[in-house]
Amino acid sequence: MSQQPPVSVRSLPRLLAVLAVVILPHVRNLPIWIPAFALAMMLWRLGVARRGWRMPGTLVRAGLAALAFASVLASFGSINGQTPGAALLVLMVALKLTETRSLRDYTVLTFLGYFLLGTHFLFDQSIPMIGFLLVCGVLLTAVLVDINHPDGGLPPRTSLRTGGLLVAQALPLMLIFFVLFPRIPGPLWGLPADSGSNAVTGLSERMSPGDISQLSQSDEVAFRVRFEDRIPPRPDRYWRGPVLWSFDGRAWEPGYSPNRQQAGTVANAERLLRYDVTLEAHRHHWLLALDVPMSLPADARLTSSRQLISRKPVRERRLYTVESALDYRLDPTLGDWARRIALSLPGTGNPRTRALAQRWRDDGLDDAELVNRALRMFREQPFVYTMQPPALGENSVDEFLFSTRRGFCEHYASAFAVLMRAAGVPARIVTGYQGGEMSANDQYMIVRQSDAHAWTEVWLPGQGWQRVDPTAAVAPDRVEVGLGAALPEGEPVPFLARGTASLLSVLRLQWDAINTQWNYWVLAYGPELQQSVLSRIGLPDWRSMILALTGLVSLLLTALGLWLLWQSRSAAPVDPARQIWNRATRRLQRLGIGPAPAEGPSDYADRVREQAPDLAPAVDALVQAYVATRYAGRAELTRLQAAERALPRRRR
Amino acid sequence: MAWNPVRGINRRIEQWVTTRVQRLPGPVAIRRQRIYILPTRQGVVFGVMTFALLLGSMNYSNSLGFALTFLLAGLGLVCMHHTHGNLVNLRISARGSTPVFAGETLRFVVAIHNPSRRPRHVIGTGLRQGEWSDHWVDVPAGADVATGLDVPAPRRGRIPAPRFAVSTRFPLGLFYAWTWLELDQSGIAYPKPLGASLPATLEGDEGADHSSQQTGNDDFAGVRDYHRGDALSAIHWKVTARTGELVVKQFAQARRDEIVLHFDRLTAPDPEQRLSQLARWVLDATERGLSWSLVLPDQRVPAGSGPDHCARCLTALALFQSSSAVAS
């Protein structure tokens, strides 16, 4: 095998520039010293090529590699995970630069560039990234073209055009593979702890005063919903999340271990709704569903609290379809153990609340009347719904109910549940989201973190668990209209929760609509969506999918092959004079006096002179000019062009 | 050596390919059915990398990762077609060769014509099919570009142009495509000049005779027709003026410069050695501006001088009793 040809010195700056572009967005994800180090190595390599600096020796290289490795270990505490992995890859590229000589090294660097491109998508999969992917794809391919031309004889425009052409021709294949390549549910191996989006805000499994009001400051999308036929009215938009049973005097926790085997029973399920939820990653197991879920998505189960639980934590955006009943009777009978837990309170604390509950009980109220009595208290007494409640001390419920009387949904839910339990009514807290806003195109509903909510359920004999939202008693607008309307004037409300239709918010909603399509069709395109999409277009199973995939890919490649063959065919030398002559005679044909097939130009001119004297001067000029080009060559071409232009369009 | 199945398969393929190659006078158009294509080492690395990206995308369920993976897969497939298309319909023709002496490298000039409107980049020619060729050229649309084919010429004689590969790995170097061609042309390797140089006086020397030994005097010996290479001073102007034909005076002295190189009079037992000696003397005689004739057992090159004569004699030496054996 022959020696590899040398790589042009001109390819090096091109490769370095493209690698810099590929690394650039990592400035957001990695400690700044890593891209800075890469830049320094690039400048050094350029100095070696331009100024004749020395390449670092083996010892220096080994030292730098060890140092880089140790630094990554020191900054991240691990070399496993997406951020350290990306950091190591950038450092590897930087170090590889110092030993770049042969074509093989250049090729390896370009391949590393492609790989590096992939690491960006672990951090960011927004719409602009597809543009970045394509631009970098073209640039890297152009570099590959460039270095595969020994001596760098290609002008940059040619290699860019070739790279662009190759990427453009690969795009349809990419789309076909994307849609039809069989997706299998990941992960294949353990995911590093930091996978998924970096900072996640959202509900937690524990609710203490102040948790949800903090969440309400966030405009981030929690999930999006696409309803199949009708959209539930606003007061019905209770999205059920974690159900909390255990109260320690201050915070609520799930406590009651949900029974795996037995989901909470539902009687009289009516007004069924079917919808798709695209849930943002929150790294917990629960899935959100309208109160109450009746069907199960794949890989999920229902707890005895009628809560949807995914088998795996939701580490990336997840799409699922679920059915809910808006009218229902949940758990018409309550087991003894569940009842005991639903009534349990800490041994001490909140004495005034207990006393109040006891007083109501002593008045002879039954369970349903107790609930109404408590709600009337919230409504009639000067309770304020606010996101800036004062801090609460030891007996948080007492302080809230009798002195501060200012609070957010978790305060009301918590106080109400404690009050009910003290009065002997089984009660529990349900957290989740309340509300949701239709998108600009009315295609789907957006539920944001600011819609996070907590309410209570009380168990009433014969009726089962009944949803009671004490916040609605204080601030009915919270449920009827939304957070922005419910809060007093002057409180900081997340921008989009305000509900004022400024141009900016309209634009943001439009952008969100586009983003949602992107999320729904592209990012959430996994095994489930693929199966539903493909069975809709008549490819129900893997066999037909793979058949369609290979068929389409072969078809496209055949078309490409034919196009290339057509491109490589022998091209007849172009004779511009002949072209003009053919065009001109076609026009004369339309005028009724074209040359006969076996007639030479001069004979034709003679005949025109006889048969069509009106055309004779123009045809004479044309024939003379054409004959002149046959002998004098290209110099007479302008004369022929002029003669063609002078031909009349129609006969007088 | 252990039995290597790949080697066996390769040999089979090699044989099959060889039987498909026809010796043609050229120009030969490269037909698409005769183009073979394989991934290069880099192409294999590229494939492995794409597979790794696929696994990563599956693991992280990363949609844009999938997009990148599939873009690269598409790029590989598209590149394969482009590499193949880079060779299709090129026309290869023989452009002769300059004779060399045995032991040197004979270069056959091969012209590559691109009849299409698409430029072809990095077209290589070489004796072996490999990822890299000995020579490569860019062939712009409609252009004719000459490139070389280096063939070692260890022995004198007629060297037929060997089977050679026209190959390319453009545009991405992930695949290399090649075809085998055999152009019906041959080059000539002269015997390697060896032995003693031509003696200044040839008295009694073996193999090289002075004609003067036969004529014996310096006197005017008549006229003969002018030959190219005769000195102007030798022209017999009087006779020329009278007859209108250029004639030169012939002196016995002038014939001192005309020598005869005899194969049979050389004493070396090996004919090859004799041929080498004669080649040496032909070169020496050319350099000294002598006029000579060459006598081989089956052939006689009449007297003459100058580079053309030298080439004629060297060719006679090169092909002596070997032309029938080598030339097919």
Short mmCIF file of C-alpha atoms in Angstrom, two decimals, chain A residues 1-5 82 103 107 111 114-115 117-118 121-122 125-126 129-130 133 141 144-145 148-151 154 158 162 165-167 169-171 173-174 177-178 181 183-184 186-192 195 316 518 522-523 525 553 557 560-561 564-565 567-572 574, chain B residues 32 41-43 45-46 49-50 52-56 58-68 70-86 88-91 114-118 120-122 128-134 136 138 169-174 176:
data_model
loop_
_atom_site.label_atom_id
_atom_site.label_comp_id
_atom_site.label_asym_id
_atom_site.label_seq_id
_atom_site.Cartn_x
_atom_site.Cartn_y
_atom_site.Cartn_z
CA MET A 1 0.00 0.00 0.00
CA SER A 2 1.34 3.35 -0.92
CA GLN A 3 2.19 6.12 1.45
CA GLN A 4 -0.51 8.50 2.50
CA PRO A 5 -0.19 11.79 0.71
CA GLN A 82 -22.44 13.77 30.59
CA LEU A 103 -4.07 12.59 7.01
CA THR A 107 -9.50 12.50 9.77
CA PHE A 111 -14.58 12.45 13.34
CA TYR A 114 -18.81 14.96 14.65
CA PHE A 115 -18.85 13.19 18.00
CA LEU A 117 -21.44 17.78 17.98
CA GLY A 118 -23.46 14.96 19.53
CA PHE A 121 -27.64 17.58 22.48
CA LEU A 122 -27.25 16.13 25.96
CA GLN A 125 -32.33 19.99 22.30
CA SER A 126 -34.16 23.18 21.43
CA MET A 129 -29.85 23.23 17.83
CA ILE A 130 -31.07 21.50 14.67
CA LEU A 133 -26.37 20.52 13.79
CA THR A 141 -17.98 17.51 5.94
CA LEU A 144 -13.27 16.19 5.40
CA VAL A 145 -13.51 16.91 1.67
CA ASN A 148 -9.06 14.25 1.32
CA HIS A 149 -7.79 16.37 -1.48
CA PRO A 150 -4.01 16.02 -1.22
CA ASP A 151 -2.12 19.28 -1.47
CA LEU A 154 -9.59 22.74 -3.72
CA THR A 158 -15.65 24.03 -3.76
CA THR A 162 -19.37 19.64 -1.93
CA LEU A 165 -24.32 18.95 -1.37
CA LEU A 166 -23.45 15.76 0.51
CA VAL A 167 -25.29 16.89 3.64
CA GLN A 169 -28.45 14.63 -0.09
CA ALA A 170 -28.07 12.88 3.26
CA LEU A 171 -30.98 14.86 4.76
CA LEU A 173 -32.11 9.66 4.35
CA MET A 174 -31.83 11.16 7.83
CA PHE A 177 -34.16 6.80 9.31
CA PHE A 178 -35.51 9.12 11.98
CA PHE A 181 -35.58 3.23 12.30
CA ARG A 183 -36.66 2.76 18.39
CA ILE A 184 -36.18 0.72 21.47
CA GLY A 186 -33.74 3.25 26.62
CA PRO A 187 -31.63 3.32 28.61
CA LEU A 188 -29.32 0.56 27.45
CA TRP A 189 -27.03 1.00 30.39
CA GLY A 190 -27.15 3.06 33.55
CA LEU A 191 -27.66 6.74 33.05
CA PRO A 192 -25.29 9.04 34.83
CA SER A 195 -28.62 13.21 32.74
CA GLU A 316 -36.43 12.95 29.74
CA TRP A 518 -41.14 20.26 18.14
CA VAL A 522 -39.40 15.37 17.35
CA LEU A 523 -38.07 15.19 20.88
CA TYR A 525 -40.51 10.65 19.21
CA VAL A 553 -33.63 4.07 1.52
CA LEU A 557 -30.07 5.77 -3.13
CA LEU A 560 -29.05 9.39 -6.27
CA GLY A 561 -27.09 6.81 -8.25
CA LEU A 564 -24.84 10.76 -10.54
CA LEU A 565 -24.74 8.59 -13.65
CA GLN A 567 -24.16 13.77 -14.29
CA SER A 568 -21.23 11.65 -15.47
CA ARG A 569 -22.58 11.06 -18.94
CA SER A 570 -20.60 12.42 -21.85
CA ALA A 571 -21.73 15.91 -22.47
CA ALA A 572 -21.89 16.92 -26.09
CA VAL A 574 -21.93 23.00 -26.58
CA ARG B 32 -20.07 1.41 -13.90
CA ARG B 41 -9.97 2.10 7.11
CA GLN B 42 -11.31 5.57 7.87
CA GLY B 43 -14.68 4.49 6.56
CA VAL B 45 -13.83 3.98 11.86
CA PHE B 46 -16.61 6.29 10.69
CA MET B 49 -18.37 5.99 15.41
CA THR B 50 -21.86 6.23 13.93
CA ALA B 52 -21.48 4.38 18.97
CA LEU B 53 -23.57 7.52 18.47
CA LEU B 54 -26.60 5.32 17.81
CA LEU B 55 -26.07 3.47 21.08
CA GLY B 56 -25.57 6.75 22.93
CA MET B 58 -30.68 5.12 22.40
CA ASN B 59 -29.34 5.22 25.92
CA TYR B 60 -30.21 8.86 26.46
CA SER B 61 -33.33 8.71 24.24
CA ASN B 62 -31.86 11.80 22.66
CA SER B 63 -33.76 12.80 19.55
CA LEU B 64 -31.17 15.21 18.18
CA GLY B 65 -28.57 12.56 18.87
CA PHE B 66 -30.59 10.26 16.65
CA ALA B 67 -30.79 13.03 14.07
CA LEU B 68 -26.99 13.37 14.05
CA PHE B 70 -28.87 9.25 10.96
CA LEU B 71 -27.34 12.25 9.22
CA LEU B 72 -23.93 10.58 9.44
CA ALA B 73 -25.34 7.26 8.25
CA GLY B 74 -26.94 9.05 5.31
CA LEU B 75 -23.70 10.87 4.66
CA GLY B 76 -21.84 7.57 4.48
CA LEU B 77 -24.31 6.09 1.99
CA VAL B 78 -24.35 9.24 -0.13
CA CYS B 79 -20.55 9.38 -0.07
CA MET B 80 -20.40 5.80 -1.34
CA HIS B 81 -22.38 6.76 -4.42
CA HIS B 82 -20.32 9.88 -5.00
CA THR B 83 -17.07 7.95 -4.78
CA HIS B 84 -18.41 5.44 -7.28
CA GLY B 85 -19.71 8.20 -9.53
CA ASN B 86 -16.35 9.92 -9.44
CA VAL B 88 -17.87 6.46 -14.01
CA ASN B 89 -17.39 7.28 -17.67
CA LEU B 90 -13.81 8.51 -17.43
CA ARG B 91 -11.91 7.62 -20.58
CA ASN B 114 -13.41 13.52 -18.43
CA PRO B 115 -16.19 13.83 -21.00
CA SER B 116 -18.82 14.96 -18.48
CA ARG B 117 -19.66 18.40 -17.18
CA ARG B 118 -18.78 17.46 -13.61
CA ARG B 120 -13.57 14.70 -11.09
CA HIS B 121 -11.21 15.11 -8.22
CA VAL B 122 -8.31 13.01 -6.99
CA ARG B 128 -1.72 -2.04 -7.16
CA GLN B 129 -5.20 -1.40 -5.97
CA GLY B 130 -4.98 0.28 -2.62
CA GLU B 131 -6.36 3.09 -0.57
CA TRP B 132 -3.71 5.34 -1.98
CA SER B 133 -2.38 5.48 -5.49
CA ASP B 134 1.07 6.34 -6.75
CA TRP B 136 -3.37 11.22 -8.64
CA ASP B 138 -7.82 16.32 -10.82
CA ARG B 169 -11.48 7.97 -2.52
CA PHE B 170 -12.92 11.37 -3.05
CA PRO B 171 -14.95 13.10 -1.60
CA LEU B 172 -14.81 11.94 2.03
CA GLY B 173 -12.20 9.18 2.04
CA LEU B 174 -14.72 6.78 3.58
CA TYR B 176 -12.33 3.80 -2.23
#
